[in-house]
Amino acid sequence: MPFDTYFDLTIRPDPDIPSWDCLGQVWRMVHGASAASGVEFAVAFPEWMRDGFTLGKMLRIFTQGSPNSERLYDAIERAPRITEFASGSRVRSVKGATAFEAYMMRRIPSGVSKTVKSLPLDVKVALQDGARMRRLARQQSLPFVRMRSSTGRGFRLVIDRVAASPDQQGRPNGYGLSRMTQIVALPVV
């Protein structure tokens, strides 16, 4: 089932908090509301790099159908302080989209692969170092959001936007992003 129903959460300006930190706060609230309501979601950023090296001030939340959007929206409205950080739009459905995109989480490889047994350890380490350097170089040109894990550890969630085809109907991760093996095609609205 496609992710074809959406609503927008627009970040409210706050002179004391940078907009990207507010976006991270709101995104964490969406993540928590998704877990509480059991509604899977995917995210898009309609203002992607419009004002420089940022994701913009709008988080577009896609779900599979209006009932799911309504349930997730209601759960987000119950989040403490959500109205201090964002305002929401009404739920809309997309019909007849012709362009699709996906937002991917880009990660740095964490360690040497333990599944490839045919290569010597020094070759694996060299390959790992090369992959790490390539990914770090690529991430320098991508926007990110500071997030906190459930254990309170901070990390940078680096995001890339790629073209997608409508038949790519993977499942998003817990933050609503595509992965290399699970592309979620979202209509460009």
Coordinates of C-alpha atoms in Angstrom, one line a residue:
M1 CA 0.0 0.0 0.0
P2 CA 1.5 3.4 -1.0
F3 CA 2.3 6.3 1.3
D4 CA -0.2 8.6 -0.4
T5 CA -1.8 10.6 2.5
Y6 CA 0.0 13.4 4.3
F7 CA -0.1 16.4 6.6
D8 CA 2.6 19.1 7.2
L9 CA 4.1 20.2 10.5
T10 CA 5.6 23.7 10.1
I11 CA 8.2 24.7 12.6
R12 CA 7.3 27.9 14.6
P13 CA 10.1 30.5 14.7
D14 CA 11.8 30.8 18.1
P15 CA 14.5 33.4 18.6
D16 CA 16.2 31.3 21.2
I17 CA 16.3 27.9 19.5
P18 CA 17.7 27.3 15.9
S19 CA 15.1 26.0 13.5
W20 CA 17.0 22.8 12.9
D21 CA 16.9 22.0 16.7
C22 CA 13.1 22.7 16.7
L23 CA 12.8 20.4 13.7
G24 CA 14.6 17.6 15.6
Q25 CA 12.4 18.1 18.6
V26 CA 9.2 17.9 16.5
W27 CA 10.6 14.8 14.6
R28 CA 11.2 13.1 17.9
M29 CA 7.6 13.8 18.9
V30 CA 6.4 12.3 15.6
H31 CA 8.6 9.2 16.2
G32 CA 7.2 8.8 19.7
A33 CA 3.6 9.3 18.5
S34 CA 4.1 6.7 15.8
A35 CA 5.3 4.2 18.3
A36 CA 2.3 5.0 20.6
S37 CA -0.3 4.9 17.9
G38 CA 1.2 2.0 15.9
V39 CA 1.1 4.0 12.7
E40 CA 4.0 3.7 10.3
F41 CA 5.0 7.0 8.7
A42 CA 7.5 8.3 6.1
V43 CA 8.9 11.9 6.0
A44 CA 9.6 14.4 3.3
F45 CA 11.1 17.9 3.4
P46 CA 9.3 20.2 0.9
E47 CA 11.8 23.0 1.7
W48 CA 14.9 20.8 1.1
M49 CA 17.9 23.1 0.9
R50 CA 15.7 26.0 -0.2
D51 CA 17.4 28.4 2.3
G52 CA 20.9 27.0 2.3
F53 CA 22.2 23.8 3.8
T54 CA 19.1 22.8 5.7
L55 CA 16.1 20.5 5.6
G56 CA 13.8 23.6 5.8
K57 CA 11.1 24.5 8.3
M58 CA 8.5 22.0 7.3
L59 CA 8.2 18.3 8.0
R60 CA 5.8 16.5 5.7
I61 CA 4.4 13.3 7.3
F62 CA 3.1 10.6 4.9
T63 CA 1.0 7.6 5.9
Q64 CA -0.9 4.8 4.2
G65 CA -4.4 6.2 4.0
S66 CA -6.5 8.9 5.8
P67 CA -7.4 6.8 8.9
N68 CA -3.7 6.3 9.7
S69 CA -3.0 10.0 9.1
E70 CA -5.8 11.0 11.4
R71 CA -4.7 8.6 14.1
L72 CA -1.0 9.7 14.0
Y73 CA -2.0 13.4 13.9
D74 CA -4.2 12.9 17.0
A75 CA -1.2 11.2 18.8
I76 CA 1.1 14.1 17.8
E77 CA -1.4 16.6 19.1
R78 CA -1.2 14.9 22.5
A79 CA 2.6 15.3 22.7
P80 CA 3.6 17.8 25.4
R81 CA 4.6 21.2 24.1
I82 CA 4.0 20.3 20.4
T83 CA 2.1 23.6 19.8
E84 CA 5.2 25.5 21.1
F85 CA 7.3 24.0 18.3
A86 CA 5.0 23.4 15.3
S87 CA 1.6 24.0 13.7
G88 CA -0.1 21.3 11.6
S89 CA -2.0 21.4 8.4
R90 CA -5.1 19.4 7.4
V91 CA -4.7 15.8 6.1
R92 CA -4.6 15.5 2.3
S93 CA -4.5 12.6 -0.2
V94 CA -2.4 12.6 -3.3
K95 CA -4.0 11.3 -6.5
G96 CA -2.3 10.9 -9.9
A97 CA 1.3 11.9 -8.8
T98 CA 3.8 11.8 -11.6
A99 CA 7.0 12.4 -9.7
F100 CA 8.3 10.5 -6.7
E101 CA 11.3 10.9 -4.3
A102 CA 12.7 9.2 -1.3
Y103 CA 14.5 10.5 1.7
M104 CA 17.4 8.2 2.8
M105 CA 19.2 7.9 6.0
R106 CA 23.0 7.9 5.3
R107 CA 25.1 6.1 7.8
I108 CA 28.8 5.7 8.4
P109 CA 29.9 2.0 8.5
S110 CA 30.6 1.1 12.1
G111 CA 32.9 -1.8 11.9
V112 CA 34.6 -4.5 9.8
S113 CA 32.1 -6.9 8.3
K114 CA 32.1 -10.2 10.1
T115 CA 30.1 -12.0 7.4
V116 CA 32.7 -12.0 4.7
K117 CA 35.1 -14.7 5.7
S118 CA 37.1 -15.0 2.5
L119 CA 39.1 -11.8 2.9
P120 CA 42.1 -11.4 5.3
L121 CA 41.5 -9.0 8.2
D122 CA 43.9 -6.4 6.9
V123 CA 42.1 -6.2 3.5
K124 CA 38.7 -5.9 5.3
V125 CA 40.0 -3.1 7.5
A126 CA 41.4 -1.3 4.4
L127 CA 38.0 -1.7 2.6
Q128 CA 36.2 -0.5 5.7
D129 CA 38.4 2.6 5.9
G130 CA 37.9 3.4 2.2
A131 CA 34.1 3.1 2.6
R132 CA 34.2 5.3 5.7
M133 CA 36.1 8.0 3.9
R134 CA 33.8 7.9 0.9
R135 CA 30.7 8.2 3.0
L136 CA 32.1 10.9 5.2
A137 CA 33.0 12.9 2.0
R138 CA 29.5 12.4 0.7
Q139 CA 27.9 13.4 4.0
Q140 CA 29.7 16.8 3.9
S141 CA 27.2 18.0 1.3
L142 CA 24.1 16.7 3.0
P143 CA 21.9 18.3 5.7
F144 CA 21.4 16.6 9.0
V145 CA 19.4 16.9 12.2
R146 CA 20.6 16.3 15.7
M147 CA 18.7 13.5 17.3
R148 CA 18.7 11.6 20.6
S149 CA 18.3 7.9 20.9
S150 CA 16.0 6.3 23.4
T151 CA 19.1 5.9 25.7
G152 CA 19.7 9.7 25.5
R153 CA 22.8 9.4 23.3
G154 CA 23.0 12.2 20.7
F155 CA 23.7 11.6 17.0
R156 CA 23.5 13.2 13.7
L157 CA 20.8 11.9 11.4
V158 CA 22.1 12.7 7.9
I159 CA 19.6 12.7 5.1
D160 CA 19.8 12.4 1.3
R161 CA 17.0 13.0 -1.2
V162 CA 16.9 10.7 -4.2
A163 CA 14.5 10.1 -7.2
A164 CA 12.3 7.1 -6.8
S165 CA 9.8 5.2 -8.9
P166 CA 6.2 4.6 -7.8
D167 CA 6.8 0.8 -7.6
Q168 CA 9.4 1.2 -4.8
Q169 CA 7.1 0.6 -1.8
G170 CA 9.5 -0.4 0.9
R171 CA 9.0 0.1 4.7
P172 CA 10.5 3.2 6.4
N173 CA 12.7 3.0 9.4
G174 CA 11.5 4.3 12.8
Y175 CA 12.3 7.9 11.7
G176 CA 10.3 7.6 8.5
L177 CA 13.3 7.4 6.2
S178 CA 14.2 5.0 3.4
R179 CA 17.1 2.6 3.6
M180 CA 19.2 1.2 0.7
T181 CA 17.2 -2.0 0.8
Q182 CA 13.8 -0.4 1.6
I183 CA 13.1 2.6 -0.7
V184 CA 9.8 4.4 0.1
A185 CA 8.6 6.3 -2.9
L186 CA 6.8 9.5 -1.8
P187 CA 4.8 11.6 -4.3
V188 CA 6.2 15.1 -4.9
V189 CA 3.5 17.5 -3.9

